[in-house]
Coordinates of C-alpha atoms and ligand atoms in Angstrom, one line a residue:
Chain I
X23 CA 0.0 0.0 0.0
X24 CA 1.6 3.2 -1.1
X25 CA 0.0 6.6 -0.1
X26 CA -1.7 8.8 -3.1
X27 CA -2.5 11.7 -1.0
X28 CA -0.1 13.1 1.6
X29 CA -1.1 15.7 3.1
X30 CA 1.5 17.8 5.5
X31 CA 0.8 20.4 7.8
X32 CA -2.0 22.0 5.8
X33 CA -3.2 25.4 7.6
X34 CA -5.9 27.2 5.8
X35 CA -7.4 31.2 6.4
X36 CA -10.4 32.2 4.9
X37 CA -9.1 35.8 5.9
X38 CA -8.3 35.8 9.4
X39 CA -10.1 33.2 10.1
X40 CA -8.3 29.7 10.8
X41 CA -10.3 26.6 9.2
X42 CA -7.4 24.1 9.0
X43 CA -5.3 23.4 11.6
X44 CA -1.9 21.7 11.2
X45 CA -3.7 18.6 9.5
X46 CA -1.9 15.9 8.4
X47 CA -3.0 12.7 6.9
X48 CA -1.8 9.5 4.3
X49 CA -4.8 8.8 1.8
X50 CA -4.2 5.0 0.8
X51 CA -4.5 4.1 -3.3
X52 CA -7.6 1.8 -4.1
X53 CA -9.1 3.2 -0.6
X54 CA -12.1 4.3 0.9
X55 CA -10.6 7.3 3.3
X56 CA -13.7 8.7 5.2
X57 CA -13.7 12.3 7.2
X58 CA -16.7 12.6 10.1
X59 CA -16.9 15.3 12.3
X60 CA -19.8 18.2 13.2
X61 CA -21.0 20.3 11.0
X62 CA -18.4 23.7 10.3
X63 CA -15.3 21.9 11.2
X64 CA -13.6 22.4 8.3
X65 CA -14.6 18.7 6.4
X66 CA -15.3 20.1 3.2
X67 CA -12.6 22.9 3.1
X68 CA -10.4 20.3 3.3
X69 CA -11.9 18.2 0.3
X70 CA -11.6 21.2 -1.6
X71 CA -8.0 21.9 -1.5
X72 CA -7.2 18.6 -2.9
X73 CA -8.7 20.0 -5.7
X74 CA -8.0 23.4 -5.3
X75 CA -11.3 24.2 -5.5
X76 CA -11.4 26.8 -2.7
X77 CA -9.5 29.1 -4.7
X78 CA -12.3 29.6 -7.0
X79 CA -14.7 31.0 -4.4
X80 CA -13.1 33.7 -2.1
X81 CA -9.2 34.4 -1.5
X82 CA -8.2 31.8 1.0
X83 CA -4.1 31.7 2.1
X84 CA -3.0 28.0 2.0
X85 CA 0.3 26.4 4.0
X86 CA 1.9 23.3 3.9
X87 CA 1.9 20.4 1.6
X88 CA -0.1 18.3 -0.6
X89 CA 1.7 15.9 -2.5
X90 CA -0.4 13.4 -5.1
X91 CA 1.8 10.9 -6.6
X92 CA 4.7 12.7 -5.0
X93 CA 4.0 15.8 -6.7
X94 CA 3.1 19.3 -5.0
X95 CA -0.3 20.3 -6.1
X96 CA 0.3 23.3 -4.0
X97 CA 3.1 25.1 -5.7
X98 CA 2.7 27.5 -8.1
X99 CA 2.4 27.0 -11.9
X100 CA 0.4 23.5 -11.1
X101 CA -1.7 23.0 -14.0
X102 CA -5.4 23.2 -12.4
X103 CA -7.0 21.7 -15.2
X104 CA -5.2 18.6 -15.0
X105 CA -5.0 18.7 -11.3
X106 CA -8.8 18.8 -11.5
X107 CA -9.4 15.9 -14.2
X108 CA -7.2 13.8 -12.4
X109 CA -9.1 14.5 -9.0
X110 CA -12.7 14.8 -9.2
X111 CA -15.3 15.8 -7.2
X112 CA -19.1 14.6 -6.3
X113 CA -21.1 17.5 -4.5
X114 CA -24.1 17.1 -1.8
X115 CA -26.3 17.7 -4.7
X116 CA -26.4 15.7 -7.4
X117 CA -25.4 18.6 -10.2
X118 CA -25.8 17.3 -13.8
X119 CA -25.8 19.7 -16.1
X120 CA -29.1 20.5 -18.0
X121 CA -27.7 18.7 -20.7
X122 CA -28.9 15.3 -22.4
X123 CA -27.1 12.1 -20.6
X124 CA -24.5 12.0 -23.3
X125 CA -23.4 15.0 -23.1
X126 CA -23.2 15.0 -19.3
X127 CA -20.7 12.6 -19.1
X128 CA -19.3 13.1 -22.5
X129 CA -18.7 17.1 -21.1
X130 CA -15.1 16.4 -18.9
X131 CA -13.3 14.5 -22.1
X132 CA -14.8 17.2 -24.4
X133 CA -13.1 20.3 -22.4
X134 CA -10.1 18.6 -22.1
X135 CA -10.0 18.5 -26.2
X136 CA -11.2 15.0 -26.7
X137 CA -13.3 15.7 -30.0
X138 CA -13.6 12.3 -31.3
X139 CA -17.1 11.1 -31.9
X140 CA -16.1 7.4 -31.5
X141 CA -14.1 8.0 -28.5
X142 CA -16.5 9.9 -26.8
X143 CA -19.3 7.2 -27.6
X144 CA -16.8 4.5 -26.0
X145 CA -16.1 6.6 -23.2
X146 CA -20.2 7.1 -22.4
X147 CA -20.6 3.6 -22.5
X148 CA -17.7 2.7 -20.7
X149 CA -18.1 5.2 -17.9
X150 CA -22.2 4.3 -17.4
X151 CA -21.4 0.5 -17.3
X152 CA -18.8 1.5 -14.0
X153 CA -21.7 3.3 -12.6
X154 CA -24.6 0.9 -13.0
X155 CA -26.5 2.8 -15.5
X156 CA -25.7 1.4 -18.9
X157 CA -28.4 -1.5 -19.3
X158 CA -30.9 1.2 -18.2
X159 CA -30.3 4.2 -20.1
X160 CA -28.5 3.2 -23.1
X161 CA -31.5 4.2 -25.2
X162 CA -32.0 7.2 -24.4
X163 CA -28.8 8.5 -23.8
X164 CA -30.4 12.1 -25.5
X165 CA -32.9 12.7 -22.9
X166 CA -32.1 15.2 -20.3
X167 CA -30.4 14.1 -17.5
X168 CA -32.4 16.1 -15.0
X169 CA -35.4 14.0 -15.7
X170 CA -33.8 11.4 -13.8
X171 CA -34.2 10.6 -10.2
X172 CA -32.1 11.9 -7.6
X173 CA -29.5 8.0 -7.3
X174 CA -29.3 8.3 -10.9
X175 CA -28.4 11.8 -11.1
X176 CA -25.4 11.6 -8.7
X177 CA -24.5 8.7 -10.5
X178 CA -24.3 10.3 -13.8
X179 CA -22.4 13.2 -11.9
X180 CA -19.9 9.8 -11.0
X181 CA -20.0 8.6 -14.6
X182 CA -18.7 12.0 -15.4
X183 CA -15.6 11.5 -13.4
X184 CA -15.1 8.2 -14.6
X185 CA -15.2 9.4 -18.6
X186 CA -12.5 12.1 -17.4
X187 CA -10.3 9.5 -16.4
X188 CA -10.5 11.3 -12.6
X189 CA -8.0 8.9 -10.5
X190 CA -9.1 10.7 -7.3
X191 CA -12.8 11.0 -6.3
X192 CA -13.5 13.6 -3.9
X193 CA -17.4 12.9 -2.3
X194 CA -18.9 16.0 -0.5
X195 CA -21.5 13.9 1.7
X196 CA -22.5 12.4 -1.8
X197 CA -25.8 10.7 0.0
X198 CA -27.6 13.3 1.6
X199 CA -30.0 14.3 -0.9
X200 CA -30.6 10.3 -1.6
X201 CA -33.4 8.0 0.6
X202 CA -32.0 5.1 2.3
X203 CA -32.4 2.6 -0.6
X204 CA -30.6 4.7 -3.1
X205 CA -27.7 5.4 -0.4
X206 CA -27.4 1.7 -0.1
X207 CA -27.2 1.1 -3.8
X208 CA -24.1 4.5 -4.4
X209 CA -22.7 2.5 -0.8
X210 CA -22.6 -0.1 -3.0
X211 CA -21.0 1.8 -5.7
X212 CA -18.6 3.3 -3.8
X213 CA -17.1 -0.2 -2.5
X214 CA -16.8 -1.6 -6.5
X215 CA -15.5 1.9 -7.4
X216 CA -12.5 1.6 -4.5
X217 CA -10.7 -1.2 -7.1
X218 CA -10.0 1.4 -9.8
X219 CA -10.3 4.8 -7.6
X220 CA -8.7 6.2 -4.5
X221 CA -11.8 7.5 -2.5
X222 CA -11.8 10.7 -0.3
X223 CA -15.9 10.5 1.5
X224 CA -17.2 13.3 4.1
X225 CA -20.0 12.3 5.7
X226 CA -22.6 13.5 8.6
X227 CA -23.6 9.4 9.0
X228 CA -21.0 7.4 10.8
X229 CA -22.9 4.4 10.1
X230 CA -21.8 5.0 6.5
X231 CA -18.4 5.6 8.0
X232 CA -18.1 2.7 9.6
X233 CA -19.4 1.1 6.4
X234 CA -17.7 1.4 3.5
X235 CA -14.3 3.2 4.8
X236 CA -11.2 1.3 5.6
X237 CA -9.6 4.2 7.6
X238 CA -11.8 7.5 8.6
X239 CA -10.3 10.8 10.1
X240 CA -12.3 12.8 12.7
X241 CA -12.2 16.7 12.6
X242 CA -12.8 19.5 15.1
X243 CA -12.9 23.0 14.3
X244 CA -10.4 22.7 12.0
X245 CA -8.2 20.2 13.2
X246 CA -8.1 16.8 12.5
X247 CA -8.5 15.3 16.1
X248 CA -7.5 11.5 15.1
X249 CA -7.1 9.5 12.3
X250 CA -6.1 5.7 11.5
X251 CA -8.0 2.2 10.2
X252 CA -12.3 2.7 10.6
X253 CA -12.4 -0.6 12.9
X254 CA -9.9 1.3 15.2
X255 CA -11.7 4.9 15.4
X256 CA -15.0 3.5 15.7
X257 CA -14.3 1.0 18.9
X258 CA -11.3 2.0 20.3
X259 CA -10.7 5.5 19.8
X260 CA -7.7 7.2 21.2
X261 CA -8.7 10.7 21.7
X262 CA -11.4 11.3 24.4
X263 CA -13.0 14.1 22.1
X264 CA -13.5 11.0 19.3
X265 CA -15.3 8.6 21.8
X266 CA -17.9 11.5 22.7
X267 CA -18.7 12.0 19.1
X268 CA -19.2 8.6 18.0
X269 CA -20.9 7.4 20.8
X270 CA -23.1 11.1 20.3
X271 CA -22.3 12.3 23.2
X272 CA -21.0 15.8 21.5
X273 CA -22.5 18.8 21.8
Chain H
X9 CA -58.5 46.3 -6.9
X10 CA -56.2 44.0 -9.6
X11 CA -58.5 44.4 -11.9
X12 CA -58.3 48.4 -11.7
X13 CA -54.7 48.7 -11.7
X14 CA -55.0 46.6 -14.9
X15 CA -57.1 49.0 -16.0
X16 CA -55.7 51.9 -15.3
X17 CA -52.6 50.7 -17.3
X18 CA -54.1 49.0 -20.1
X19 CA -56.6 51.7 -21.1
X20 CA -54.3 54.7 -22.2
X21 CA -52.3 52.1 -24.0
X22 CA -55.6 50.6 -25.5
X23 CA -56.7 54.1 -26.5
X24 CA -53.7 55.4 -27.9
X25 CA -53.6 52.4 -29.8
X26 CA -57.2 52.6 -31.1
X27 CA -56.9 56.6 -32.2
X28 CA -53.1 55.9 -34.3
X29 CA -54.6 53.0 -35.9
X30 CA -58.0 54.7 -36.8
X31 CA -56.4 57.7 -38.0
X32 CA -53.7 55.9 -39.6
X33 CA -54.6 53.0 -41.0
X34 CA -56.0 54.8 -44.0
X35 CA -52.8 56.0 -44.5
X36 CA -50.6 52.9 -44.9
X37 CA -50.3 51.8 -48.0
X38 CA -47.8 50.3 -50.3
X39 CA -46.6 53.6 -51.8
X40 CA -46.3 55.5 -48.4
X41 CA -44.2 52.6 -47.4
X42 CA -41.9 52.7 -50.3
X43 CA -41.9 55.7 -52.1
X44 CA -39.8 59.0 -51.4
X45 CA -41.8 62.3 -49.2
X46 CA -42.6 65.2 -51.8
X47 CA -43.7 68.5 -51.7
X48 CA -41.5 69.5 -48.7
X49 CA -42.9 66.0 -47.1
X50 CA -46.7 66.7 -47.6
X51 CA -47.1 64.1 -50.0
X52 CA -45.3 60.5 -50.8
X53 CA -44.0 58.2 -48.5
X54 CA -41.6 57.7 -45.6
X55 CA -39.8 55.3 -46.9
X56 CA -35.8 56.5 -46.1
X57 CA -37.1 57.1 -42.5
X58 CA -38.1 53.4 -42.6
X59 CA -34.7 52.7 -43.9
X60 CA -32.8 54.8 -41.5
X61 CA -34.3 53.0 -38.4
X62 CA -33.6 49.8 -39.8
X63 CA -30.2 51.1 -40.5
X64 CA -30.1 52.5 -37.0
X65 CA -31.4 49.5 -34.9
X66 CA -29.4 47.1 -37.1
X67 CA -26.0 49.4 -36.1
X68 CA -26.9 50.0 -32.6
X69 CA -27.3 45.8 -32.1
X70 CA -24.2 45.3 -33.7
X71 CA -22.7 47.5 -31.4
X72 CA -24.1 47.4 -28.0
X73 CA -24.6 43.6 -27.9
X74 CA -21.4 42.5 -28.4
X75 CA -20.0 44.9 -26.0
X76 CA -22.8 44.8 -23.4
X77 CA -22.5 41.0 -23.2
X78 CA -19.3 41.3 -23.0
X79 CA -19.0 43.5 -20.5
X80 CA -21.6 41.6 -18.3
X81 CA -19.8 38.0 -18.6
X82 CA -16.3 40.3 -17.5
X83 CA -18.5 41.8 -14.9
X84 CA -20.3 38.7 -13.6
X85 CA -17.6 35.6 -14.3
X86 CA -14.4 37.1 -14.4
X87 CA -14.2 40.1 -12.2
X88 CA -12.7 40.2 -8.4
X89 CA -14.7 41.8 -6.1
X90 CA -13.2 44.7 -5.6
X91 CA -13.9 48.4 -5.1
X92 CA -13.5 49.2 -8.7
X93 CA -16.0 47.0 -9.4
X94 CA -18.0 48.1 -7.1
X95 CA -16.9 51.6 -8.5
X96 CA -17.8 50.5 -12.0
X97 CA -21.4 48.8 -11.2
X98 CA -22.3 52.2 -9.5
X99 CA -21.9 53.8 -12.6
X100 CA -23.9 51.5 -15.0
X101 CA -26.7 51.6 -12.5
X102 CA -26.5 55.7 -12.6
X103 CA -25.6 55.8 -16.6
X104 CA -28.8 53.7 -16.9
X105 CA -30.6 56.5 -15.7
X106 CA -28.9 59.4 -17.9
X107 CA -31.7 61.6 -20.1
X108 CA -31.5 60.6 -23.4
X109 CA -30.8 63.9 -24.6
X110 CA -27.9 64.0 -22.6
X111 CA -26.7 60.9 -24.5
X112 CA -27.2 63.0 -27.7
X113 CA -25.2 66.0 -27.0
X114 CA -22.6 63.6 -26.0
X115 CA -22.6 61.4 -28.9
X116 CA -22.5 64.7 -31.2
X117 CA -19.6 65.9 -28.7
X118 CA -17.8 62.9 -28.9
X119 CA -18.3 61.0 -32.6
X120 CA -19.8 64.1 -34.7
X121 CA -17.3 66.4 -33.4
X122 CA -13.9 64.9 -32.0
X123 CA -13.7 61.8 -34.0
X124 CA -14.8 63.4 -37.1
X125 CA -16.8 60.5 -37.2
X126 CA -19.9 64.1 -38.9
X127 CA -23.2 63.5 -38.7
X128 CA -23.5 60.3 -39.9
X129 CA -25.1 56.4 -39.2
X130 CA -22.4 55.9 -37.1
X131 CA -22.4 58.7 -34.8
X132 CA -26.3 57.7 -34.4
X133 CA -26.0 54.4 -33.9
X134 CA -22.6 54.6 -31.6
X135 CA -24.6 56.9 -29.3
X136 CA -27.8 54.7 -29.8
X137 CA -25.8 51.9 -28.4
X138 CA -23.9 53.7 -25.5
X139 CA -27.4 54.6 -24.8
X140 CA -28.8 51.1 -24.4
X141 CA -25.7 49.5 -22.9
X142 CA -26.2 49.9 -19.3
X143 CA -29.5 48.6 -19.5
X144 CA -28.1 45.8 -21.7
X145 CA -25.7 44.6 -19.1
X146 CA -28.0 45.2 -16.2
X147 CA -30.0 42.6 -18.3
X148 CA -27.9 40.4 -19.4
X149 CA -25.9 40.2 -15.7
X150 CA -29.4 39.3 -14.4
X151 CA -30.2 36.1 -17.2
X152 CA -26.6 35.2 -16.0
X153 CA -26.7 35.2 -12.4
X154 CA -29.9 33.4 -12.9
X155 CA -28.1 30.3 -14.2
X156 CA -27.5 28.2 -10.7
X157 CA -24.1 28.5 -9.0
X158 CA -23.4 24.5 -9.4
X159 CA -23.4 24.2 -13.1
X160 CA -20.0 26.2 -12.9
X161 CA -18.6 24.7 -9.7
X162 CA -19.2 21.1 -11.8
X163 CA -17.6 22.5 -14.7
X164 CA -14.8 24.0 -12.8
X165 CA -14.4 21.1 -10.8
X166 CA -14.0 19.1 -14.1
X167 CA -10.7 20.6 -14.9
X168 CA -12.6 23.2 -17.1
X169 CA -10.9 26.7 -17.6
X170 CA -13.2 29.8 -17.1
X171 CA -14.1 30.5 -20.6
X172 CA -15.3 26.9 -21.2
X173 CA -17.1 26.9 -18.0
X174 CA -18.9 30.4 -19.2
X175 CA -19.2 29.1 -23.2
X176 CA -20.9 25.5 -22.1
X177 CA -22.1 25.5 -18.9
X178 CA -23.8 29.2 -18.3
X179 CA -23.9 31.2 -21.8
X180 CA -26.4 28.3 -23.5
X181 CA -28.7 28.6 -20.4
X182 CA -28.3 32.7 -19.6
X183 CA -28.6 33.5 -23.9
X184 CA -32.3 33.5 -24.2
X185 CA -32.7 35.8 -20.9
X186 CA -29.9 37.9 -22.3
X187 CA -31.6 38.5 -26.1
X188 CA -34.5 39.1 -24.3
X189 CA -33.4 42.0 -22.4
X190 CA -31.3 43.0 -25.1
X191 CA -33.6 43.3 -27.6
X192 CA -36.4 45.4 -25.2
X193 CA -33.3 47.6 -25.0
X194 CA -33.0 48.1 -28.7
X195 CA -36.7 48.3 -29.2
X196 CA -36.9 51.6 -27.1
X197 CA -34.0 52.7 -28.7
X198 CA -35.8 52.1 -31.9
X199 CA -38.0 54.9 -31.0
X200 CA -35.7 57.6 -29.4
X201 CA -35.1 61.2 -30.9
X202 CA -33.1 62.8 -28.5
X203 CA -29.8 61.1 -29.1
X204 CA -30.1 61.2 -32.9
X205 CA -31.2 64.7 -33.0
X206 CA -27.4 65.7 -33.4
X207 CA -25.6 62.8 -34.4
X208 CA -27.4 61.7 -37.4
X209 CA -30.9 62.5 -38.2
X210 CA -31.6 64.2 -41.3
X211 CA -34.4 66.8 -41.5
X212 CA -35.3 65.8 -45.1
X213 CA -32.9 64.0 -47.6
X214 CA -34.9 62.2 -50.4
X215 CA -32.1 59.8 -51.4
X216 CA -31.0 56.5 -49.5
X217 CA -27.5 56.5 -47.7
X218 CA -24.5 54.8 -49.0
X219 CA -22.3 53.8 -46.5
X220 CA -22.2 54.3 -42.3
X221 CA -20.9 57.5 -42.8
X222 CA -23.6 59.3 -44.4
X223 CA -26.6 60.5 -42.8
X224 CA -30.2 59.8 -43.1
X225 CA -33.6 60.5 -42.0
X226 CA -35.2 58.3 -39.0
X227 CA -38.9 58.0 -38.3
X228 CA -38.8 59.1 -35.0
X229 CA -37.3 62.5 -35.6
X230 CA -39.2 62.1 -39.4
X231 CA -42.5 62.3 -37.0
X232 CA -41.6 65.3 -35.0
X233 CA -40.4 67.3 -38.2
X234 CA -44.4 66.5 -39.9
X235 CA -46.0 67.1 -36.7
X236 CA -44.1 70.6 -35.7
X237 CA -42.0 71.8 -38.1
X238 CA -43.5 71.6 -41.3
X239 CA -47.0 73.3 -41.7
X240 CA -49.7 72.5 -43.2
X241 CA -49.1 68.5 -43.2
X242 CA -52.1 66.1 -43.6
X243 CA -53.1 65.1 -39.9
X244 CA -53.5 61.2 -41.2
X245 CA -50.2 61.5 -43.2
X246 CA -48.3 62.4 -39.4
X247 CA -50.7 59.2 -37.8
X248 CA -49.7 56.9 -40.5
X249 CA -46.0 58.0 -39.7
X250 CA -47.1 57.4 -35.9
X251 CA -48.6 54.0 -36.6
X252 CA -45.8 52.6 -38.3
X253 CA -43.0 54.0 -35.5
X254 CA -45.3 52.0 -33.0
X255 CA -45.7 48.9 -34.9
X256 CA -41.8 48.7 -35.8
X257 CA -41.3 48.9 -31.7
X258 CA -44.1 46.8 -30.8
X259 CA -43.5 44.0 -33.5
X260 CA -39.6 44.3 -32.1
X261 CA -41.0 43.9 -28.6
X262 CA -42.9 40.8 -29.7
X263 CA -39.7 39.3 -30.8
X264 CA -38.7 39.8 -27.4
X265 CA -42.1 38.2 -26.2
X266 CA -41.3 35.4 -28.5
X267 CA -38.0 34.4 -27.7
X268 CA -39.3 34.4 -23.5
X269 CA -42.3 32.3 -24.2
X270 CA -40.0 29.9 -26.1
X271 CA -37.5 29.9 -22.7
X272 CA -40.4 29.2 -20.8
X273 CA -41.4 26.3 -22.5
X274 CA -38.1 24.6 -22.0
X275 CA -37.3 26.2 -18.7
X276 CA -34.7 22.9 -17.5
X277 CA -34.5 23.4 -13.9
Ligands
LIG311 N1 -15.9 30.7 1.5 C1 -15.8 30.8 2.9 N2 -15.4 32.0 3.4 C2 -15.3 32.1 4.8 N3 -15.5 31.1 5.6 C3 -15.9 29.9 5.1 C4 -16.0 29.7 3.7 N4 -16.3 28.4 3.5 C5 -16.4 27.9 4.8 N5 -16.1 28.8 5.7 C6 -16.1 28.5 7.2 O1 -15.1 27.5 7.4 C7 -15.6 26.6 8.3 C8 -15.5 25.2 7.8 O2 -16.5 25.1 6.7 P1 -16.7 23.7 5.9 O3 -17.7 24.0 4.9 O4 -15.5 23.2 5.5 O5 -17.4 22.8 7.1 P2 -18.0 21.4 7.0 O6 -17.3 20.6 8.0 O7 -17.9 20.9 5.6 O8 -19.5 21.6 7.4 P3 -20.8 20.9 6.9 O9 -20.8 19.5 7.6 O10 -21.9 21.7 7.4 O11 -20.7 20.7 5.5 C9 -17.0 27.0 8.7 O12 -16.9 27.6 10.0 C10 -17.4 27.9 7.7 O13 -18.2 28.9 8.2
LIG312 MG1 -19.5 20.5 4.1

């Protein structure tokens, strides 16, 4: 097991205000890595800068390290675009463009300049049959994607990871809009995606946690208060603050 | 209490409606639409005023839309919040609210005058479009900022650069918002006097122009000249003038109607 992700000493300021704290982690190729903790202690902000998706929003100041594959995606002159194709992200909300199904998950390939009809019809069927969808909507791959239900949608939003040939899937609590069947069925996902995929999760559910993660880190206010294998943290945590959360006793 | 605000709006429109096309209707026909004024515009037609609106809207669109798109996709996708652009949105907000005649004397201050540019199709239309282009990007920034925030984070978060993100993820879905405003825009401008008063209307030239630097008579201005400056004119020669002004804006208008009803129909989210 080699690490994909290292992460070293990240501090993060949305202005003056300190949202990471001095976290440091080892995200595991051909994992599930799951972060829990309350809500506003930094979970997503840290998703985002493996992606370097905070940058977009507001000025944020960034220090430390993140190294994928042993390269810094921090320093300057990183190519974002590729940094982004190579490390995808699924939001809270499934968000499919209004777009037919094709062109959905035919869209990351097409703005990074792959033009070719054929190769674009390969990648669509490819990337639906990883997600489960092929069988069901391979005849109407022109309808709109937003006709389909809520699973589907965040699968198609998956599918259009899969077609940019994303090694990294970043999942922003990627079942909260979803009932508990269709959770059960993207849990499901998830644990067949792990073969090809290193997988970053947040989550509010610790059951899901516990689930489908083989190591989990817990954050508070901006620090990550533990970290290590999911059977550990979930029965014999080390850090007092941990035990209260998991066994609910937090705030 | 609806039903009398309705009222009270719709019935001065209704009625001015009713009296142009009664007085005028008798007034439009083919030769008044296509033939040349005579005797010192008492007789004939209108037709280079016809022409020199067209001229005039098709000028102004090609300037201001362009630009004013422009400007609202730097304005609303590219721009840093910062105090010039603050600065800057303060003064399209104010601009939008400039007299038209002001517009005028600075179009002929500007293009006629300083540019050389003379009294010409271009000075009209440049100050037609400078006219309409705050209102154009106060449009346009609206049809954009209605697209939702998440179609650009997903194409961002694809590895998409900016302009793709704007091109395929918001421009196809803010376009039909933004010709709607833009062509209202153009519509009133359509009907304006006050800025080409000095910039490029011609009080009577009987002969078509020939290039963007000539001028040429508009039916806006056209209508004031019949109605106050020439004596003597047939009171259903200056409605038929009327009628056709309103029914070029209106049918323009209805374009604009057109194009929302079609967004409605295929509103996607
Ligand atoms: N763009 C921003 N500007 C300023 N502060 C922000 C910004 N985004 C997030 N924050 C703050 O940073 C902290 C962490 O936010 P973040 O969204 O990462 O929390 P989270 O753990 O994902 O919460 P949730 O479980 O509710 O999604 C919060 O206190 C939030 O208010
Ligand atoms: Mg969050």
């Amino acid at each position: 097991m080699f690490a994909k992700i290292t992460i070293d000493n990240l501090n993060l300021y949305y202005g003056s205000f300190h949202a990471l704290k001095n976290v440091s982690m080892l995200i595991n190729t051909n994992q599930v890595t799951a972060i829990i903790g309350p809500s506003g202690c930094g979970k997503s902000t840290l998703l985002r800068c493996i992606n370097r998706m905070n940058e977009v929003i507001t000025n944020v100041d960034v220090e430390g390290s993140i190294e994928i594959d042993g390269e810094d995606i921090l320093a300057k002159g990183v190519d974002l675009r590729e940094l982004r194709r190579k490390v995808g992200m699924v939001f809270q909300r499934p968000n499919p463009f209004p777009l037919s199904i094709f062109d959905n998950v035919a869209y990351g390939p097409w703005v990074h300049r792959i033009r070719n009809l054929k190769e674009l019809q390969r990648r669509v069927e490819e990337s639906l049959q990883a997600v489960g969808l092929w069988d069901a909507l391979k005849d109407r791959l022109d309808t709109s994607a937003l006709k389909l239900s809520s699973e589907q949608q965040q699968r198609i939003c998956i599918a259009r990871l899969v077609a940019a040939r994303s090694e990294i899937l970043l999942m922003d609590e990627p079942c909260s809009a979803l009932d508990p069947i269709a959770t059960a069925k993207v849990e499901e996902l998830i644990y067949e995606l792990k073969k090809e995929y290193t997988i970053v999760i947040v989550t509010h559910n610790m059951q899901q946690a516990a689930r489908i993660s083989d190591e989990s880190g817990f954050m508070l206010l901006g620090e990550l208060v533990e970290f290590g294998h999911t059977d550990q943290l979930f029965t014999t945590p080390q850090d007092q603050r941990t035990e209260e959360y998991i066994t609910g006793r937090y705030g | 209490m609806l039903f009398l605000a309705t009222l009270v709006i719709f019935t001065p429109i209704a009625t001015v409606l009713f009296v142009l096309i009664q007085r005028g209707l008798p007034e439009i026909r083919w030769e008044f639409l296509t033939q040349m004024p005579r005797m010192g515009m008492r007789q004939g037609g209108i037709f280079p005023a016809i022409v020199g609106t067209f001229y005039l809207v098709i000028g102004t669109v090609a300037i201001a839309m362009p630009v004013g798109i422009a400007t609202a996709i730097y304005l609303s996708e590219y721009a840093k919040e910062t105090r010039l652009k603050r600065l800057i949105e303060i003064a399209i907000v104010n601009l939008a609210g400039v007299p038209s005649v002001v517009y005028g004397l600075f179009g002929m201050g500007l293009f006629v005058l300083f540019l050389h540019f003379g009294s010409s199709i271009l000075s009209g239309a440049l100050t037609l479009a400078m006219m309409s282009l705050p209102v154009i990007i106060t449009s346009s920034r609206e049809a954009l900022s209605s697209v939702p925030y998440s179609f650009r984070e997903a194409s961002l978060a694809l590895g998409a650069t900016r302009w793709q993100t704007v091109k395929h993820a918001v421009l196809p879905h803010a376009l039909p918002g933004i010709l709607t405003g833009t062509v209202l825009t153009i519509a009133r401008a359509a009907g304006e006097t006050a800025p080409i008063l000095f910039t490029v209307a011609a009080f009577y030239l009987p002969k078509l122009p020939h290039s963007i630097f000539d001028q040429c008579m508009a039916l806006p201005y056209h209508l004031y000249v019949i109605t106050t400056q020439v004596p003597n004119v047939r009171i259903s020669l200056q409605y038929g003038t009327a009628l056709v002004l309103v029914g070029l804006v209106l049918g323009i208008n209805l374009i604009a109607v057109l194009i929302r009803a079609h967004i409605r129909s295929q509103k996607k989210w």
